[in-house]
Short mmCIF file of C-alpha atoms in Angstrom, two decimals:
data_model
loop_
_atom_site.label_atom_id
_atom_site.label_comp_id
_atom_site.label_asym_id
_atom_site.label_seq_id
_atom_site.Cartn_x
_atom_site.Cartn_y
_atom_site.Cartn_z
CA MET E 1065 12.13 -7.04 16.53
CA ALA E 1066 9.07 -5.23 15.21
CA PHE E 1067 9.76 -2.34 17.58
CA VAL E 1068 13.39 -2.05 16.46
CA VAL E 1069 12.51 -2.20 12.77
CA SER E 1070 9.74 0.36 13.22
CA ILE E 1071 11.55 2.90 15.40
CA PHE E 1072 14.66 3.01 13.19
CA SER E 1073 12.93 2.84 9.80
CA THR E 1074 10.32 5.51 10.58
CA PRO E 1075 12.78 8.46 10.36
CA VAL E 1076 13.93 7.11 6.98
CA ALA E 1077 10.31 6.94 5.85
CA ILE E 1078 9.69 10.49 7.08
CA GLY E 1079 12.57 11.76 4.96
CA HIS E 1080 11.39 9.94 1.83
CA LEU E 1081 7.78 11.05 2.29
CA ARG E 1082 8.91 14.67 2.70
CA ARG E 1083 10.93 14.51 -0.51
CA LEU E 1084 7.93 13.03 -2.32
CA LYS E 1085 5.75 15.78 -0.78
CA PHE E 1086 3.35 13.19 0.63
CA GLY E 1087 1.92 15.58 3.21
CA GLN E 1088 -1.38 15.47 5.06
CA GLU E 1089 -4.27 17.60 3.81
CA ILE E 1090 -6.45 19.19 6.52
CA ARG E 1091 -10.23 19.70 6.50
CA ASP E 1092 -11.08 23.40 6.34
CA GLU E 1093 -14.05 22.92 8.67
CA GLY E 1094 -11.88 21.32 11.36
CA PRO E 1095 -10.32 23.05 14.38
CA LYS E 1096 -8.21 26.00 13.18
CA HIS E 1097 -5.03 24.94 14.97
CA HIS E 1098 -4.98 21.76 12.87
CA ARG E 1099 -3.99 23.84 9.86
CA SER E 1100 -0.46 24.02 11.26
CA LYS E 1101 -0.26 20.26 10.70
CA ARG E 1102 -0.84 20.59 6.96
CA GLY E 1103 2.07 19.04 5.08
CA THR E 1104 3.09 16.63 7.88
CA PRO E 1105 4.08 13.36 6.16
CA THR E 1106 1.35 10.73 6.12
CA MET E 1107 1.02 7.05 5.06
CA GLY E 1108 3.08 6.07 8.14
CA GLY E 1109 1.07 2.86 8.30
CA ILE E 1110 3.36 1.47 5.61
CA VAL E 1111 6.18 1.37 8.18
CA PHE E 1112 4.44 -0.54 10.96
CA ILE E 1113 2.62 -2.89 8.60
CA ALA E 1114 5.97 -3.81 7.00
CA ALA E 1115 7.66 -4.08 10.42
CA THR E 1116 4.93 -6.44 11.66
CA VAL E 1117 5.18 -8.74 8.65
CA ILE E 1118 8.99 -8.80 8.71
CA ALA E 1119 9.20 -9.45 12.46
CA TYR E 1120 6.61 -12.20 12.38
CA LEU E 1121 8.17 -14.01 9.41
CA VAL E 1122 11.69 -13.81 10.82
CA THR E 1123 10.53 -14.98 14.26
CA ASP E 1124 8.30 -17.77 12.98
CA VAL E 1125 10.30 -19.09 10.05
CA VAL E 1126 13.92 -18.41 11.04
CA VAL E 1127 13.91 -18.50 14.84
CA ARG E 1128 11.16 -21.06 15.45
CA ASP E 1129 11.90 -22.96 12.21
CA HIS E 1130 8.16 -23.19 11.80
CA THR E 1131 5.99 -23.28 8.69
CA VAL E 1132 3.78 -20.20 8.44
CA SER E 1133 0.25 -21.27 9.33
CA PRO E 1134 -2.88 -20.52 7.27
CA THR E 1135 -4.13 -18.48 10.23
CA ALA E 1136 -1.07 -16.25 10.09
CA VAL E 1137 -1.28 -15.86 6.31
CA THR E 1138 -4.97 -14.94 6.55
CA LEU E 1139 -4.47 -12.39 9.34
CA LEU E 1140 -1.46 -10.77 7.71
CA GLY E 1141 -3.31 -10.74 4.39
CA LEU E 1142 -6.19 -8.89 6.04
CA PHE E 1143 -3.74 -6.44 7.63
CA VAL E 1144 -1.96 -5.71 4.35
CA GLY E 1145 -5.17 -5.71 2.29
CA MET E 1146 -6.97 -3.17 4.45
CA GLY E 1147 -3.80 -1.11 4.55
CA ALA E 1148 -3.73 -1.17 0.73
CA VAL E 1149 -7.26 0.27 0.59
CA GLY E 1150 -6.13 3.03 2.95
CA PHE E 1151 -3.02 3.61 0.84
CA VAL E 1152 -5.13 4.25 -2.26
CA ASP E 1153 -7.28 6.66 -0.27
CA ASP E 1154 -4.22 8.51 1.08
CA TYR E 1155 -2.59 8.65 -2.35
CA ILE E 1156 -5.66 10.24 -3.94
CA LYS E 1157 -5.78 12.85 -1.16
CA ILE E 1158 -2.16 13.75 -1.75
CA ARG E 1159 -2.28 13.84 -5.54
CA LYS E 1160 -5.50 15.84 -5.69
CA LYS E 1161 -4.51 18.09 -2.75
CA ARG E 1162 -7.74 17.56 -0.84
CA SER E 1163 -8.79 16.09 2.52
CA LEU E 1164 -11.05 13.48 0.89
CA GLY E 1165 -9.63 10.59 -1.12
CA LEU E 1166 -11.76 7.71 -2.31
CA THR E 1167 -15.49 8.25 -2.43
CA LYS E 1168 -17.44 6.74 0.45
CA ARG E 1169 -18.76 4.06 -1.88
CA GLY E 1170 -15.32 3.32 -3.32
CA LYS E 1171 -13.73 3.01 0.11
CA LEU E 1172 -16.56 0.79 1.35
CA ILE E 1173 -16.33 -1.48 -1.68
CA GLY E 1174 -12.57 -1.83 -1.26
CA GLN E 1175 -12.93 -2.72 2.42
CA ALA E 1176 -15.75 -5.16 1.68
CA VAL E 1177 -13.72 -6.99 -0.96
CA VAL E 1178 -10.75 -7.46 1.40
CA ALA E 1179 -13.01 -8.47 4.30
CA ALA E 1180 -14.91 -10.94 2.10
CA GLY E 1181 -11.63 -12.55 1.03
CA PHE E 1182 -10.68 -12.95 4.68
CA ALA E 1183 -14.11 -14.42 5.49
CA VAL E 1184 -13.95 -17.01 2.72
CA LEU E 1185 -10.50 -18.20 3.79
CA ALA E 1186 -11.26 -18.11 7.51
CA LEU E 1187 -14.38 -20.25 7.13
CA ASN E 1188 -13.09 -22.76 4.57
CA LEU E 1189 -9.61 -23.82 5.69
CA PRO E 1190 -10.06 -26.42 8.45
CA ASP E 1191 -7.01 -28.01 10.08
CA GLY E 1192 -6.49 -31.68 10.96
CA ASN E 1193 -8.83 -31.36 13.93
CA GLY E 1194 -11.60 -29.87 11.80
CA TYR E 1195 -11.21 -26.35 13.25
CA PRO E 1196 -11.59 -23.52 10.71
CA ILE E 1197 -9.61 -20.31 11.24
CA ALA E 1198 -12.80 -18.60 12.44
CA SER E 1199 -16.14 -19.98 13.54
CA GLU E 1200 -19.64 -19.81 12.07
CA ARG E 1201 -20.95 -19.19 15.57
CA LEU E 1202 -21.31 -15.86 17.30
CA SER E 1203 -18.77 -15.48 20.09
CA PHE E 1204 -18.16 -13.47 23.24
CA THR E 1205 -15.36 -14.93 25.39
CA ARG E 1206 -15.72 -18.13 23.36
CA ASP E 1207 -18.20 -19.51 20.83
CA ILE E 1208 -21.85 -19.19 21.86
CA SER E 1209 -23.09 -22.71 21.12
CA TRP E 1210 -26.72 -21.80 20.45
CA VAL E 1211 -26.05 -18.98 17.95
CA HIS E 1212 -25.12 -20.52 14.59
CA LEU E 1213 -24.91 -17.97 11.79
CA THR E 1214 -24.46 -20.45 8.87
CA GLN E 1215 -21.53 -19.98 6.54
CA VAL E 1216 -23.16 -17.26 4.44
CA GLY E 1217 -24.42 -15.41 7.52
CA ALA E 1218 -21.03 -15.69 9.19
CA ALA E 1219 -19.25 -14.37 6.09
CA LEU E 1220 -21.53 -11.33 5.96
CA PHE E 1221 -21.07 -10.79 9.68
CA PHE E 1222 -17.27 -10.96 9.29
CA VAL E 1223 -17.42 -8.27 6.61
CA VAL E 1224 -19.46 -6.00 8.89
CA VAL E 1225 -17.07 -6.56 11.84
CA VAL E 1226 -13.96 -5.84 9.78
CA ILE E 1227 -15.42 -2.69 8.20
CA ALA E 1228 -16.74 -1.43 11.55
CA ALA E 1229 -13.44 -1.97 13.37
CA ALA E 1230 -11.37 -0.45 10.57
CA ASN E 1231 -13.49 2.67 10.41
CA GLY E 1232 -13.66 2.90 14.20
CA VAL E 1233 -9.88 3.17 14.38
CA ASN E 1234 -9.89 5.54 11.41
CA LEU E 1235 -12.37 7.89 13.08
CA THR E 1236 -10.31 7.88 16.28
CA ASP E 1237 -7.16 8.80 14.37
CA GLY E 1238 -7.68 12.56 14.55
CA LEU E 1239 -5.03 13.75 17.02
CA ASP E 1240 -1.34 13.00 17.48
CA GLY E 1241 -0.99 9.55 19.03
CA LEU E 1242 -4.70 9.25 19.80
CA ALA E 1243 -5.41 6.05 17.85
CA THR E 1244 -1.93 4.56 18.24
CA GLY E 1245 -1.93 4.16 22.03
CA PRO E 1246 -5.35 2.47 22.36
CA SER E 1247 -4.53 0.21 19.40
CA ILE E 1248 -1.40 -0.98 21.22
CA MET E 1249 -3.49 -1.69 24.32
CA VAL E 1250 -6.04 -3.76 22.38
CA LEU E 1251 -3.29 -5.65 20.55
CA LEU E 1252 -1.56 -6.48 23.84
CA SER E 1253 -4.85 -7.79 25.19
CA TYR E 1254 -4.94 -10.20 22.23
CA VAL E 1255 -1.39 -11.28 23.01
CA LEU E 1256 -2.62 -12.32 26.47
CA ILE E 1257 -5.80 -13.92 25.10
CA GLY E 1258 -3.87 -15.87 22.46
CA LEU E 1259 -1.30 -17.14 24.98
CA TRP E 1260 -4.03 -18.07 27.46
CA GLN E 1261 -5.89 -20.02 24.78
CA TYR E 1262 -2.65 -21.71 23.71
CA ARG E 1263 -2.14 -23.02 27.25
CA HIS E 1264 -5.75 -24.27 27.47
CA LEU E 1265 -6.48 -25.80 24.07
CA CYS E 1266 -9.14 -28.51 23.96
CA VAL E 1267 -6.89 -30.72 21.81
CA GLU E 1268 -4.26 -30.56 24.57
CA VAL E 1269 -5.99 -30.34 27.96
CA GLY E 1270 -9.73 -30.86 27.40
CA GLY E 1271 -12.33 -29.97 30.02
CA PRO E 1272 -15.29 -27.55 29.98
CA ALA E 1273 -13.09 -24.46 30.18
CA CYS E 1274 -10.83 -25.29 27.22
CA TYR E 1275 -10.80 -23.38 23.91
CA THR E 1276 -11.63 -24.73 20.46
CA VAL E 1277 -9.50 -22.24 18.54
CA ARG E 1278 -6.97 -22.50 15.73
CA ASP E 1279 -3.27 -21.56 16.00
CA PRO E 1280 -3.60 -19.26 19.05
CA LEU E 1281 0.18 -18.96 19.44
CA ASP E 1282 0.47 -17.57 15.91
CA THR E 1283 -2.37 -15.18 16.70
CA ALA E 1284 -0.54 -13.99 19.82
CA LEU E 1285 2.74 -13.56 17.90
CA ILE E 1286 1.11 -11.43 15.21
CA ALA E 1287 -0.62 -9.29 17.84
CA ALA E 1288 2.69 -8.88 19.67
CA ALA E 1289 4.53 -7.95 16.47
CA ALA E 1290 1.87 -5.37 15.57
CA ALA E 1291 1.96 -3.89 19.09
CA GLY E 1292 5.76 -3.63 18.95
CA ALA E 1293 5.67 -2.03 15.51
CA LEU E 1294 3.07 0.49 16.66
CA ALA E 1295 5.15 1.31 19.75
CA GLY E 1296 8.09 2.15 17.50
CA PHE E 1297 5.82 4.25 15.32
CA LEU E 1298 4.37 6.02 18.39
CA TRP E 1299 7.87 7.33 19.21
CA TRP E 1300 7.51 9.58 16.14
CA ASN E 1301 3.72 9.93 16.20
CA ALA E 1302 3.51 11.33 19.75
CA PRO E 1303 2.70 15.07 20.00
CA PRO E 1304 3.89 16.92 18.06
CA ALA E 1305 3.66 14.18 15.44
CA ARG E 1306 6.36 14.01 12.79
CA LEU E 1307 4.40 11.38 10.88
CA PHE E 1308 0.73 10.39 10.61
CA MET E 1309 -0.40 6.81 10.10
CA GLY E 1310 -3.00 7.92 7.55
CA ASP E 1311 -5.81 5.73 6.34
CA THR E 1312 -3.08 3.25 5.37
CA GLY E 1313 -2.36 2.58 9.00
CA ALA E 1314 -5.77 3.18 10.54
CA LEU E 1315 -7.68 0.85 8.20
CA GLY E 1316 -4.90 -1.73 8.39
CA ILE E 1317 -4.70 -1.85 12.17
CA GLY E 1318 -8.49 -1.77 12.56
CA GLY E 1319 -8.82 -4.67 10.14
CA LEU E 1320 -6.16 -6.67 12.00
CA ILE E 1321 -7.87 -6.09 15.36
CA ALA E 1322 -11.14 -7.35 13.87
CA GLY E 1323 -9.34 -10.39 12.49
CA LEU E 1324 -7.83 -11.15 15.89
CA ALA E 1325 -11.27 -10.97 17.51
CA LEU E 1326 -12.73 -13.34 14.92
CA THR E 1327 -9.91 -15.89 15.04
CA THR E 1328 -9.83 -15.98 18.86
CA ARG E 1329 -13.65 -16.34 19.00
CA THR E 1330 -14.03 -13.13 21.04
CA THR E 1331 -16.01 -11.04 18.55
CA LEU E 1332 -18.52 -9.42 20.90
CA LEU E 1333 -15.81 -8.96 23.54
CA LEU E 1334 -14.14 -6.58 21.07
CA LEU E 1335 -16.95 -4.11 21.76
CA ILE E 1336 -15.54 -3.83 25.30
CA LEU E 1337 -11.82 -4.21 24.58
CA GLY E 1338 -12.10 -1.57 21.86
CA GLY E 1339 -14.60 0.50 23.83
CA LEU E 1340 -12.89 3.80 23.00
CA PHE E 1341 -13.29 3.13 19.27
CA VAL E 1342 -16.96 2.29 19.85
CA ILE E 1343 -17.54 5.53 21.78
CA VAL E 1344 -15.89 7.65 19.08
CA THR E 1345 -17.85 5.89 16.33
CA MET E 1346 -21.13 6.30 18.19
CA SER E 1347 -20.47 10.04 18.54
CA VAL E 1348 -20.44 10.27 14.74
CA VAL E 1349 -23.59 8.15 14.41
CA ILE E 1350 -25.43 10.24 17.02
CA GLN E 1351 -24.34 13.49 15.36
CA ILE E 1352 -25.56 12.35 11.93
CA ILE E 1353 -28.91 11.05 13.20
CA SER E 1354 -29.53 14.18 15.27
CA PHE E 1355 -28.64 16.61 12.51
CA ARG E 1356 -30.65 14.81 9.83
CA SER E 1357 -33.72 14.34 12.00
CA THR E 1358 -33.80 17.65 13.92
CA GLY E 1359 -31.26 19.91 12.21
CA LYS E 1360 -29.40 20.24 15.52
CA ARG E 1361 -25.97 18.95 16.55
CA VAL E 1362 -25.37 17.09 19.80
CA PHE E 1363 -21.62 17.77 19.71
CA ARG E 1364 -19.75 20.86 18.58
CA MET E 1365 -18.04 18.61 16.05
CA ALA E 1366 -17.74 14.88 15.48
CA PRO E 1367 -15.81 12.64 16.03
CA LEU E 1368 -15.84 13.18 19.78
CA GLN E 1369 -12.20 14.30 20.16
CA HIS E 1370 -12.92 17.38 18.05
CA HIS E 1371 -15.85 18.29 20.30
CA PHE E 1372 -13.44 18.55 23.24
CA GLU E 1373 -10.93 20.50 21.13
CA LEU E 1374 -13.59 23.10 20.34
CA ALA E 1375 -14.52 23.10 24.03
CA GLY E 1376 -11.00 24.31 24.78
CA TRP E 1377 -9.24 21.14 25.94
CA PRO E 1378 -5.52 20.98 24.97
CA GLU E 1379 -4.72 18.21 22.50
CA THR E 1380 -2.39 16.41 24.89
CA THR E 1381 -5.09 16.41 27.57
CA ILE E 1382 -7.60 14.83 25.20
CA VAL E 1383 -5.10 12.16 24.14
CA ALA E 1384 -4.15 11.31 27.73
CA ARG E 1385 -7.77 11.09 28.92
CA PHE E 1386 -8.86 9.03 25.93
CA TRP E 1387 -5.97 6.66 26.62
CA ILE E 1388 -7.20 6.29 30.20
CA VAL E 1389 -10.67 5.37 28.92
CA ALA E 1390 -9.11 2.88 26.49
CA GLY E 1391 -7.10 1.32 29.32
CA PHE E 1392 -10.20 0.82 31.47
CA CYS E 1393 -12.02 -0.77 28.52
CA VAL E 1394 -9.18 -3.22 27.93
CA ALA E 1395 -9.00 -4.05 31.64
CA ALA E 1396 -12.75 -4.69 31.74
CA GLY E 1397 -12.63 -6.89 28.66
CA LEU E 1398 -9.73 -9.00 29.95
CA SER E 1399 -11.45 -9.34 33.34
CA LEU E 1400 -14.54 -10.76 31.65
CA PHE E 1401 -12.42 -13.14 29.57
CA ILE E 1402 -10.62 -14.53 32.63
CA ALA E 1403 -13.83 -14.59 34.72
CA ASP E 1404 -15.48 -16.79 32.10
CA TYR E 1405 -12.62 -19.29 32.34
CA LEU E 1406 -12.65 -19.31 36.15
CA GLU E 1407 -16.41 -19.88 36.17
CA LEU E 1408 -16.06 -22.94 33.96
CA PHE E 1409 -12.85 -24.31 35.44
CA PRO E 1410 -13.62 -27.42 37.53
CA LEU E 1411 -12.30 -26.92 41.05
#
């Protein structure tokens, strides 16, 4: 349903955005061939965020005749909230005709406020079994029993995770389809993780390998809806892109991925599942540290995809190879998740 809504509503959105002249501004210092993309409609994230919410609500409330869970409300709220911060950033870029929207401080404050709201709800809404939406413990493939962050520490940690994931996706969103494909892969991995946890809940089956998580089926449904919506968007975002997701989409999808990691108790595993986003982010960090400390650049340009552009790689080649890296990262992460279960499962 999310795919159908997204793929058929995106052309409508493209037409409206063109009439409103909501076109992408391009950095002058970027690769020269990017200037041909100036004016391409942006804010495409509005489409797949709306498609995700609509598909989930129709599926959960109408088809399943199920009351929307606090977990679902919290995750969708994070998705929409981070997307709203990106929308403001995109809108300022368009209105002021520049490649920079909100100030770095303004964008960070907006993200922190949304992430803090998610953290407060996730830590303070226990269900009948006493399980909060997210745990105060650090997690890898499940909660790490000996690492307790306390509620304040966990809330601060949640804010850092959400901001890091959102900006990781945002930094990767530099070429047509580059961030969309890996995001779909990570979301699909959380569909599998959520379904696996649903079949092995401690309140249902018990045992040392079970999972003490909250509403994993709802988590899987939201991840599936988002993946479907992004697939519909990718139809129009593939090279040559007719629509960009903008910060609206990048911050929204990055925030949702972080929320999925926190609610499934797989926070550190996200570093592997989203390995491509980590690599791209680290290329920026390395470039900044190197330039400020030595005055020299490690890469021709950061983020990493622009380094390869300036090295002469065609855009489609970069996208395809980055997708391959993303696929291996997701495969490695899922392998570790399943291996943990098999190690604990009593034979």
